Coordinates of C-alpha atoms in Angstrom, one line a residue:
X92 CA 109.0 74.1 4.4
X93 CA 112.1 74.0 7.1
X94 CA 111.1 76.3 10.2
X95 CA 113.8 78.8 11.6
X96 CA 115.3 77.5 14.7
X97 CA 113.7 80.0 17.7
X98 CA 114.9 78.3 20.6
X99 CA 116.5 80.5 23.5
X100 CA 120.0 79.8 22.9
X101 CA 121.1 82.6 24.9
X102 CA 121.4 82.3 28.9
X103 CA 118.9 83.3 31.7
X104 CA 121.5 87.0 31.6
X105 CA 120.2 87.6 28.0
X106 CA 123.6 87.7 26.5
X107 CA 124.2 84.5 23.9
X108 CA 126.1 81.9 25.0
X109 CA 129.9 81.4 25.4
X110 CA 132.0 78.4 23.7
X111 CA 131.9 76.6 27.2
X112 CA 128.2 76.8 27.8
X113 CA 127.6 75.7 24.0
X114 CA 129.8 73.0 24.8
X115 CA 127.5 71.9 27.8
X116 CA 125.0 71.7 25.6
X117 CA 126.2 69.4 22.9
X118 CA 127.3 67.4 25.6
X119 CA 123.7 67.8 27.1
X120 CA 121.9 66.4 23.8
X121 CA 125.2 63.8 23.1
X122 CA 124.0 60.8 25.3
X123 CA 125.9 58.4 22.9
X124 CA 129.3 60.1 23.6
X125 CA 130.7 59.9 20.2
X126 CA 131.2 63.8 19.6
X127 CA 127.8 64.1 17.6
X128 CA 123.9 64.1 17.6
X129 CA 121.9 61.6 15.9
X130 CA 118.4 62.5 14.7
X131 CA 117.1 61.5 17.8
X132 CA 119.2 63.1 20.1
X133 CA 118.8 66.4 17.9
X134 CA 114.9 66.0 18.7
X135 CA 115.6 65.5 22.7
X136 CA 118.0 68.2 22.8
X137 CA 115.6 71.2 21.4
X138 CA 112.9 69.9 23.2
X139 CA 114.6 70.0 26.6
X140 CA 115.6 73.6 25.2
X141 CA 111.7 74.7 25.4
X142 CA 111.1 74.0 21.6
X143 CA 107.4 73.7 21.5
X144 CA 107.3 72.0 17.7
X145 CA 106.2 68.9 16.3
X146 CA 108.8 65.6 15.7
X147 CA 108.2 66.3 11.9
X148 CA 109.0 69.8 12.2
X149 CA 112.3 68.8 14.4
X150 CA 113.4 66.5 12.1
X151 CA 112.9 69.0 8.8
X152 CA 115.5 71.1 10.9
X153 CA 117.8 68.6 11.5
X154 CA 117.8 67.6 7.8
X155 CA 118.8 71.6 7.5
X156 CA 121.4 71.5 9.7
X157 CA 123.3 68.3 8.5
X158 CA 124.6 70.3 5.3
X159 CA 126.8 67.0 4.1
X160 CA 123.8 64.2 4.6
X161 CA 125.9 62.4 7.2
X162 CA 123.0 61.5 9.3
X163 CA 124.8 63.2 12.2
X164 CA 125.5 67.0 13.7
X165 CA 128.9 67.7 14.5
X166 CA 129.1 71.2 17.7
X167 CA 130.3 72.9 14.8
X168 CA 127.0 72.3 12.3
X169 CA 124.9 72.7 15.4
X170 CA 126.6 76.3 16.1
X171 CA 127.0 77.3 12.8
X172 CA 123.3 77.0 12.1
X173 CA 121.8 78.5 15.2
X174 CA 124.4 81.7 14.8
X175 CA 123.4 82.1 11.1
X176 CA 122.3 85.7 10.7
X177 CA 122.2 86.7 14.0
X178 CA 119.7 83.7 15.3
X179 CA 122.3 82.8 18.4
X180 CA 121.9 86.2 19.4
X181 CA 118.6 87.7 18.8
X182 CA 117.5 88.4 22.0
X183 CA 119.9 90.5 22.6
X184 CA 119.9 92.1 19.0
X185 CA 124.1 91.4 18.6
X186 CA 125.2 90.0 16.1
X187 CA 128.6 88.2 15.1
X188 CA 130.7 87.9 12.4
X189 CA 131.6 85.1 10.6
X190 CA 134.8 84.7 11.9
X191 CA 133.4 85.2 15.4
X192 CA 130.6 82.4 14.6
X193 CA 133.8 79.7 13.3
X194 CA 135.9 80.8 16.2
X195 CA 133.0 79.6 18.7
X196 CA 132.1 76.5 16.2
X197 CA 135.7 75.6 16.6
X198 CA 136.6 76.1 20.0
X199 CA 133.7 73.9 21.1
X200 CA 133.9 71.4 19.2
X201 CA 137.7 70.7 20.4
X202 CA 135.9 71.1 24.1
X203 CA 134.0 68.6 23.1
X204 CA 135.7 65.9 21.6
X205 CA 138.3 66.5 24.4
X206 CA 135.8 66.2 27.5
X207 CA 134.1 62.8 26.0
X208 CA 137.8 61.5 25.3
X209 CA 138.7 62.8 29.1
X210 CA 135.3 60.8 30.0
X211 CA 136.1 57.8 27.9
X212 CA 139.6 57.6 29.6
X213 CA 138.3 58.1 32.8
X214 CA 135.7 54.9 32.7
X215 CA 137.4 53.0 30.0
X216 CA 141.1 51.3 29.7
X217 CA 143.9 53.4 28.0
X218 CA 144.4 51.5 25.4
X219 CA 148.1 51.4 25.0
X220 CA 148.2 51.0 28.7
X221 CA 145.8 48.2 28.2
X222 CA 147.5 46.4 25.7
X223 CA 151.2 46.8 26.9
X224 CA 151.3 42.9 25.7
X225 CA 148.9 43.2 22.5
X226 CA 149.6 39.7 21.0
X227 CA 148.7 38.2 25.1
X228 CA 145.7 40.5 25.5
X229 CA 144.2 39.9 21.8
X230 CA 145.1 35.9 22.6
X231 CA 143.2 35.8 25.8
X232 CA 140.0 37.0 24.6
X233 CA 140.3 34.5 21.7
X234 CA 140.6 31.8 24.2
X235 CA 138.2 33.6 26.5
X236 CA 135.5 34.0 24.0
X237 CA 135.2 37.5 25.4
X238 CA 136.5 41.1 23.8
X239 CA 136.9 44.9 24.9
X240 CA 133.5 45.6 24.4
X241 CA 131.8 43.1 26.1
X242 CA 133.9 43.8 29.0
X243 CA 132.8 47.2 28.4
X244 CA 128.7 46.5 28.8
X245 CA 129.4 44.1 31.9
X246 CA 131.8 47.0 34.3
X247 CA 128.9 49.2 33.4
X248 CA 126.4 47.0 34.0
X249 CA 127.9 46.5 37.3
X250 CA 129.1 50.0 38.5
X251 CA 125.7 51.1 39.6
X252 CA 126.9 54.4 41.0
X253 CA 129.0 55.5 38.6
X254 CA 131.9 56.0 40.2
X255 CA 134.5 54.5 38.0
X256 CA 134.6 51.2 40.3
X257 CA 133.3 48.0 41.1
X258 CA 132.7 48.1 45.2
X259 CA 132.0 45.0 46.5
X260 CA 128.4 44.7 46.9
X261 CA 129.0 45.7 43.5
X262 CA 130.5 42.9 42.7
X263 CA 127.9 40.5 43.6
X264 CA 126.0 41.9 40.8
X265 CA 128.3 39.3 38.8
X266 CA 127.3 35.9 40.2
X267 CA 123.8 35.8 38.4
X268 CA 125.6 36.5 35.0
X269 CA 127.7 33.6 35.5
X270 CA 124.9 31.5 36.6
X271 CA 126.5 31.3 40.3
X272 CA 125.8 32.2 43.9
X273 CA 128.7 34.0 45.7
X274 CA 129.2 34.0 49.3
X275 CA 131.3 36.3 51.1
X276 CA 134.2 34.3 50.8
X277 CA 134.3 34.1 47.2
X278 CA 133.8 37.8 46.5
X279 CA 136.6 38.4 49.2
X280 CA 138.8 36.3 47.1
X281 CA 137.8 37.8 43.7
X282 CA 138.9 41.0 45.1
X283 CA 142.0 40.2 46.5
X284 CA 143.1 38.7 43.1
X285 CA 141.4 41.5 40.5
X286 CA 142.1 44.7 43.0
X287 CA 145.9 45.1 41.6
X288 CA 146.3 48.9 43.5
X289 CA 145.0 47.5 47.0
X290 CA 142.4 50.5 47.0
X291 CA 139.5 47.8 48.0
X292 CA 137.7 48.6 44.6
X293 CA 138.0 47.6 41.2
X294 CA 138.7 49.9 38.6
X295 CA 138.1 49.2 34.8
X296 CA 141.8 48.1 33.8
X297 CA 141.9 45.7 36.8
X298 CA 138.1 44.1 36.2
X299 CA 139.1 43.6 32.0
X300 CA 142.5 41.9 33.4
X301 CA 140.6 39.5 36.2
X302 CA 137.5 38.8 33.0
X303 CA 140.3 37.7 30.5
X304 CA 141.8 35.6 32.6
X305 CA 138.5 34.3 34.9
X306 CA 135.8 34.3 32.3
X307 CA 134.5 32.6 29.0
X308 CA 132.0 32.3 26.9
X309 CA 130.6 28.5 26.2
X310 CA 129.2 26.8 23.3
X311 CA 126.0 28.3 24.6
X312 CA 127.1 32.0 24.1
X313 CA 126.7 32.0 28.0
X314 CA 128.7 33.8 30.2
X315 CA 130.8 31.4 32.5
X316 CA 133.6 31.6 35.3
X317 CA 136.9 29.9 35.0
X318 CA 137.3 27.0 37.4
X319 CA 140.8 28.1 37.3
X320 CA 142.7 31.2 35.8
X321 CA 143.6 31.0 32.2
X322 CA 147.5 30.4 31.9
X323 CA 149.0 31.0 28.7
X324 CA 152.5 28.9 27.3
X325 CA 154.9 31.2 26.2
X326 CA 157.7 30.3 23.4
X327 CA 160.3 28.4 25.4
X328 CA 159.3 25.3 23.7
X329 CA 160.1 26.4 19.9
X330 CA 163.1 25.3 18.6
X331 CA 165.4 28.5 18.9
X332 CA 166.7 28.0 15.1
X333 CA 163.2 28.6 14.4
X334 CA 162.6 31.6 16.4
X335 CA 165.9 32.8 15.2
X336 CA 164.2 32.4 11.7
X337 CA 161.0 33.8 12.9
X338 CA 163.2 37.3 14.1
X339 CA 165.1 37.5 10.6
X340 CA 162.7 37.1 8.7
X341 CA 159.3 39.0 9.8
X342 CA 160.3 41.6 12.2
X343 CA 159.3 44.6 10.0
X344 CA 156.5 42.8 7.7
X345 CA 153.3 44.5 8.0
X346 CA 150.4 42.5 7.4
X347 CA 148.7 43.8 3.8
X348 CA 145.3 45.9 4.1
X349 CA 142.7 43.5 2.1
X350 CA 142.2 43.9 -1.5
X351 CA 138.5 42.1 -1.6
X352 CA 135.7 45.1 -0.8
X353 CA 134.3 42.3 1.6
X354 CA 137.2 42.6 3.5
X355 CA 137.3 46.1 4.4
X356 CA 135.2 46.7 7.3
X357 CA 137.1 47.2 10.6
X358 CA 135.2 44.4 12.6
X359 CA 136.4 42.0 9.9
X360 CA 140.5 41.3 9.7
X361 CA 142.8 42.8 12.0
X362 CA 145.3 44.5 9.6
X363 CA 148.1 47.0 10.8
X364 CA 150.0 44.8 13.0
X365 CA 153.5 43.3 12.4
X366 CA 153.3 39.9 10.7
X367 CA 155.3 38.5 13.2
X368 CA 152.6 39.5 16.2
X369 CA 149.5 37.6 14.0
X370 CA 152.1 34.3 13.7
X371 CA 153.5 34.4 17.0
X372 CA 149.9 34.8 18.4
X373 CA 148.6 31.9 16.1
X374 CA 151.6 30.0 18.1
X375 CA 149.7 30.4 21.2
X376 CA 146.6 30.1 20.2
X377 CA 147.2 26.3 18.9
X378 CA 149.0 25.3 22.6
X379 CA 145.3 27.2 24.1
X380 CA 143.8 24.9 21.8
X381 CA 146.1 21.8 23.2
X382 CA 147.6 21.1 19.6
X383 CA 150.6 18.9 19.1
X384 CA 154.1 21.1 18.7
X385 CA 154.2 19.7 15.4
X386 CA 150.8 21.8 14.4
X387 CA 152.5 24.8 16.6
X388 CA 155.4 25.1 14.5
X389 CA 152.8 25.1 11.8
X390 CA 150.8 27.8 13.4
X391 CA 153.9 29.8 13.7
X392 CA 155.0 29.8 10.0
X393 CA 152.0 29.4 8.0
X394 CA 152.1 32.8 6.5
X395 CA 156.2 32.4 5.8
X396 CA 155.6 31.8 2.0
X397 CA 152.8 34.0 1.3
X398 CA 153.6 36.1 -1.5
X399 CA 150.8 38.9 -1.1
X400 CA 152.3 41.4 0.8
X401 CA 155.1 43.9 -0.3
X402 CA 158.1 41.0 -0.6
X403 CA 157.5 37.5 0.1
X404 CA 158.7 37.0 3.5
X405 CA 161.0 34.4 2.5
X406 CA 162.6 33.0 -1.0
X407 CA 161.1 29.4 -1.4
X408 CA 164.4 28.0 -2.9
X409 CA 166.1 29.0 0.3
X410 CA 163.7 28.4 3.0
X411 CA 162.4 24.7 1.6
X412 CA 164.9 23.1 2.4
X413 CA 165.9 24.4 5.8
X414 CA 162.3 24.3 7.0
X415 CA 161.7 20.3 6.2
X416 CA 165.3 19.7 8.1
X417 CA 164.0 21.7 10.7
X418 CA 160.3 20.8 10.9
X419 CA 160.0 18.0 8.9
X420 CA 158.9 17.5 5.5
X421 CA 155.2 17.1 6.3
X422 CA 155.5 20.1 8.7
X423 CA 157.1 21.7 5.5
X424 CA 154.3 20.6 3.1
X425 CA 151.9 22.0 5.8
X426 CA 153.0 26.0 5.4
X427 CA 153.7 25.0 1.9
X428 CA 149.8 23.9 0.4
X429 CA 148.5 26.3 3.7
X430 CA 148.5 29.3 1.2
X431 CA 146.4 28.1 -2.0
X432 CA 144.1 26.4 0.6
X433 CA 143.8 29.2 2.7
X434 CA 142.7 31.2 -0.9
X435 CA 140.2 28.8 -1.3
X436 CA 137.8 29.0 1.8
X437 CA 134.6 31.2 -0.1
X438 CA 135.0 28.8 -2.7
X439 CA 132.0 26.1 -3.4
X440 CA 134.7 23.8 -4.0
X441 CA 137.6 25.2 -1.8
X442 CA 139.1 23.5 1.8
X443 CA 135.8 24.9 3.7
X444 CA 132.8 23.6 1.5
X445 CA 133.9 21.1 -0.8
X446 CA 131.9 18.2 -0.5
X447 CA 133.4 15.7 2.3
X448 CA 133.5 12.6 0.6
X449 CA 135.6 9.4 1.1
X450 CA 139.4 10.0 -0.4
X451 CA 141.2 13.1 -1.3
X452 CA 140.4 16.5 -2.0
X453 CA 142.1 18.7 -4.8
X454 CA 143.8 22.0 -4.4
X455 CA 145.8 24.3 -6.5
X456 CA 149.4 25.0 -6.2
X457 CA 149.5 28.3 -4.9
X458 CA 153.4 28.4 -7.2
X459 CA 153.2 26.6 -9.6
X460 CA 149.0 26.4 -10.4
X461 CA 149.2 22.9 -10.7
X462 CA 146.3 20.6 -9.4
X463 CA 147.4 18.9 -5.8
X464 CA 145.7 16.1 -5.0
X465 CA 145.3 16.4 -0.6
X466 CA 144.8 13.2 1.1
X467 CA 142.0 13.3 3.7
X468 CA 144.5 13.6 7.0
X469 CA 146.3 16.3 5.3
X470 CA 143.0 18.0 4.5
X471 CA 142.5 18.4 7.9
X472 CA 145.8 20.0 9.1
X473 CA 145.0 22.9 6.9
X474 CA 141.4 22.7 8.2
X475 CA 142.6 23.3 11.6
X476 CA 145.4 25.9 10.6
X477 CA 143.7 28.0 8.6
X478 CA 140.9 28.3 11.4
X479 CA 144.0 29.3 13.9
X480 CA 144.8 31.7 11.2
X481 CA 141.3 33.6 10.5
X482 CA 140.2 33.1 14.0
X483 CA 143.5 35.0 14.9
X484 CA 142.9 38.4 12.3
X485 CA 139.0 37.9 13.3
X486 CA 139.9 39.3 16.8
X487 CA 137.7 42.2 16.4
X488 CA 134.5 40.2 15.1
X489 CA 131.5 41.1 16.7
X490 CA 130.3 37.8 18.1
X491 CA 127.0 39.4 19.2
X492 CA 125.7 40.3 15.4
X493 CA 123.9 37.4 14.7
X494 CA 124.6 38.0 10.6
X495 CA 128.1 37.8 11.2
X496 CA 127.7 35.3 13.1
X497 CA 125.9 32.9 11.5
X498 CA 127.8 33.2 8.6
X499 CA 131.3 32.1 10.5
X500 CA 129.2 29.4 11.4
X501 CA 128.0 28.4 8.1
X502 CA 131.7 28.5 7.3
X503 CA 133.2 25.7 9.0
X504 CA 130.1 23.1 10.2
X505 CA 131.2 21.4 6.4
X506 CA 134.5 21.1 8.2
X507 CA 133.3 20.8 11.8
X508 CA 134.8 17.2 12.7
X509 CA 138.6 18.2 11.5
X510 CA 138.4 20.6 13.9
X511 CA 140.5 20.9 17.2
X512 CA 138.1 20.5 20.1
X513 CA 138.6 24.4 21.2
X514 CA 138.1 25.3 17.7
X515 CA 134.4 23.3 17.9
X516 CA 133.2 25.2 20.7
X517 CA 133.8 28.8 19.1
X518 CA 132.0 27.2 16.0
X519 CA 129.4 26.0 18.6
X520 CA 129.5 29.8 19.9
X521 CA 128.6 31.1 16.8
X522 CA 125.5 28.7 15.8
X523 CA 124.3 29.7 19.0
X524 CA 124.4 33.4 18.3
X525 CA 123.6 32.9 14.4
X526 CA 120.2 31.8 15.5
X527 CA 118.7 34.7 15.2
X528 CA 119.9 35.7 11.8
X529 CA 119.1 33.9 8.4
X530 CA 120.8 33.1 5.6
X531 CA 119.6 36.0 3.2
X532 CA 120.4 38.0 5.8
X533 CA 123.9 37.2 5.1
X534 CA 123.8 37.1 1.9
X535 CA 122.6 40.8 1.5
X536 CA 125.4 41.7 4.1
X537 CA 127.8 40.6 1.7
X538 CA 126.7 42.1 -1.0
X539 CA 126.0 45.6 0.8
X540 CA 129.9 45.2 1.9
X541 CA 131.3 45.6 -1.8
X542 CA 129.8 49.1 -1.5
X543 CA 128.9 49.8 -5.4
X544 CA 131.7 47.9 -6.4
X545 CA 131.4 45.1 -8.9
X546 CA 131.0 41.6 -6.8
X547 CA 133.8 39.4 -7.9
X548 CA 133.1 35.3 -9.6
X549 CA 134.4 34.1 -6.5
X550 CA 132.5 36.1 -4.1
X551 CA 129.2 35.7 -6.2
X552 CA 129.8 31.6 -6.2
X553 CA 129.9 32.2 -2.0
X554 CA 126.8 34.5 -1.7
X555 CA 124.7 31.9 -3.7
X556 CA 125.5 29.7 -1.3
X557 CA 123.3 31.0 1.4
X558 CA 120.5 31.6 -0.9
X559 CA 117.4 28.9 -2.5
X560 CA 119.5 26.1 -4.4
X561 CA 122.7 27.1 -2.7
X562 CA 124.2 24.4 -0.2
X563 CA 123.7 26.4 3.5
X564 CA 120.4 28.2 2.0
X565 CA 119.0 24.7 1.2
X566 CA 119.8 23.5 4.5
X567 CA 118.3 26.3 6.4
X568 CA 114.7 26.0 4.3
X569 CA 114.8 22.0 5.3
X570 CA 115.5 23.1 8.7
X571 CA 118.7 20.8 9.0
X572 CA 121.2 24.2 9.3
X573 CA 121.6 23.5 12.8
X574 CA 121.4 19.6 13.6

């Protein structure tokens, strides 16, 4: 049986609260600052409110409160309840209306969400203001190893008096987590580079602009410091008839939101950006990785004959021809097979996990669905390309879930020696974060991903994989998974 809420939600004056003071108090019990109370917090909150009831009995009231079973109170739950039938006010003996009760339900609420938003600005990096250069930004945490959010745990870590800033004895806080031992000198130097207003501190914006550039994450999953700042190529090198191309032809294309259930969550591919950011991006992610221009030119069209979004991007019959005067014919055979091998990487048999054996490796035609026999060099071309390419929509992967992680691992250490050295150390990153996980772990995320919905032949064929008889699951159980 649910208990009636009796706590003094009314001030020290006797009169019930105002939509300001209510809106302390959610912000009171709201230590995750996402504009709602967990369980948890629901608990803490009435208890610091002189509730003098059991954890059971909290939790029964919580389960009242939460009317659509979201596992969370929104200010406007939370008020509703506590003002049904007079209960806000009954130590005063007013009552409100209903109107009165939404009215103070809705005006707190907005409070709220608009204080943590003012807080969030306040500590955290606008993000447009952030990401003036998104297709930079997004490429220098790929080659950093680093993203928003780890940036995020580190400046807090670090500002240990909450003011917004990193002083400078602060900043010695950051040696240790890079495994080094600053002297004066080198903090002095830090500062001078990272502090971009000359205030003498170092403000969020400036510290995730000096971390993109100065840090990286190693094969270890360690924390490390740049011997030297990241520099990143720009285009001059492309031949301007491609880039011309490039301009004509992808400008407006929007990449196409996933059809596959397993590719709906927002950690997994990074969908609302113009085509042409992803390809030009992939561009310099391949000169990071110190890939020859012919695999650049690659990187930068790979996606030019894909027929999955709205149009294709560009009539074959045309574009064939031009593109092998212009890049070659192998560089024109690359974009070409790149989109039925890039279909193929769940597959058992596909570009990822086939079985590498002596010889060639078959493919279908992505046109013309024709068998394509690849020879072994080719084979590892798209390897490498089709790595640029996921590794590029992946940029909001959580690399610290070890389920995630280990499966990105299991994805490519099949394929590990086509890969571009830079390309070996993130798979390196992720074995060493995967560690932790097992391979029926990720085989029940992927099946709790499709969310009630029927799990395709293709995606079935991948989930067995990681499980008893499958080829990573067998590896795991003779404890060869990571050798």
């Amino acid at each position: 049986m649910t208990s009636s809420i009796r706590t003094p939600f009314s001030n020290e004056a006797g009169r019930p609260y105002d939509e300001e003071e209510l809106t302390a108090i959610f912000r009171e019990g709201d230590q995750s600052m996402d504009s709602s109370l967990d369980v948890q917090e629901f608990c803490d909150l009435m208890k610091s409110r002189g509730v003098q009831e059991s954890e059971e009995v909290l939790r029964d009231w919580f389960a009242a409160i939460d009317e659509d079973s979201s596992g969370s109170l929104s200010i406007r739950e939370l008020v509703e309840y506590i003002s049904h039938d007079g209960r806000l006010n009954h130590y005063t003996g007013e009552k409100r209306s209903k109107a009165e009760i939404m009215g103070i339900a809705e005006g707190a609420e907005i409070e709220a969400q608009a204080d943590v938003q003012e807080g969030l600005e306040d500590m955290f990096v606008d993000a447009e203001k952030a990401k003036a250069d998104v297709a930079e930004n997004l490429l220098l945490q790929h080659a950093s190893g680093i993203s928003l959010e780890m940036v995020k745990h580190l400046f807090l870590d670090l500002d240990t008096d909450l003011s917004g800033k990193i002083s400078t004895p602060e900043l010695y806080l950051l040696a240790p987590m890079l495994g080094m031992d600053w002297d004066e000198e080198e903090v002095a130097a830090i500062v001078k580079v990272a502090d971009k207003n000359g205030d003498g501190e170092i403000d969020f914006d400036e510290f995730y602009g000096w971390c993109l550039k100065n840090v990286k994450v190693d094969g270890k999953g360690e924390l490390k410091k740049r011997e030297r700042e990241l520099e990143l190529q720009k285009y001059n090198d492309v031949d301007p008839k491609l880039l011309k191309l490039l301009e004509e032809t992808c400008h407006d294309v929007m990449q196409e939101a996933p059809e596959r259930p397993a590719e709906t969550e927002k950690d997994q591919f990074g969908q609302g950006r113009f085509l042409k950011e992803h390809l030009m991006s992939c561009y310099l992610q391949a000169k990071v990785w110190k890939a020859d221009q012919a695999f650049c030119n690659a990187a930068l069209f790979h996606a030019i004959y894909e027929p999955g979004f709205q149009f294709r991007v560009i009539e074959l019959q045309t574009a064939r021809p031009f593109l092998r005067y212009v890049m070659g014919v192998d560089g024109e055979w690359l974009l070409y097979n790149f989109i039925g091998a890039s279909r193929s990487i769940f597959n058992p048999d596909g570009l990822y996990h086939s079985p590498r054996v002596p010889g060639s490796w078959n493919q279908i035609d992505f046109e013309t669905g024709e068998h394509l026999v690849v020879p072994a060099e080719k084979r590892r071309d798209l390897v490498r390309l089709e790595f640029t390419n996921n590794y590029d929509k992946m940029y909001l992967h959580d690399e610290t879930d070890p389920v995630k992680s280990l499966w990105l691992y299991c994805q490519h250490i099949n394929v590990y020696d086509l890969l571009l050295d830079g390309q070996k150390e993130i798979v390196d990153r992720y074995g060493a974060r995967g560690k932790d996980a097992t391979c029926e772990e990720v085989a029940l995320w992927h099946e709790k991903r499709f969310k009630g919905v029927p799990v395709t032949p293709t995606w079935a064929a991948h989930i067995a994989m990681f499980r008893e008889g499958g080829q990573y699951g067998d590896l795991e159980k003779q404890g060869k998974l990571f050798s």
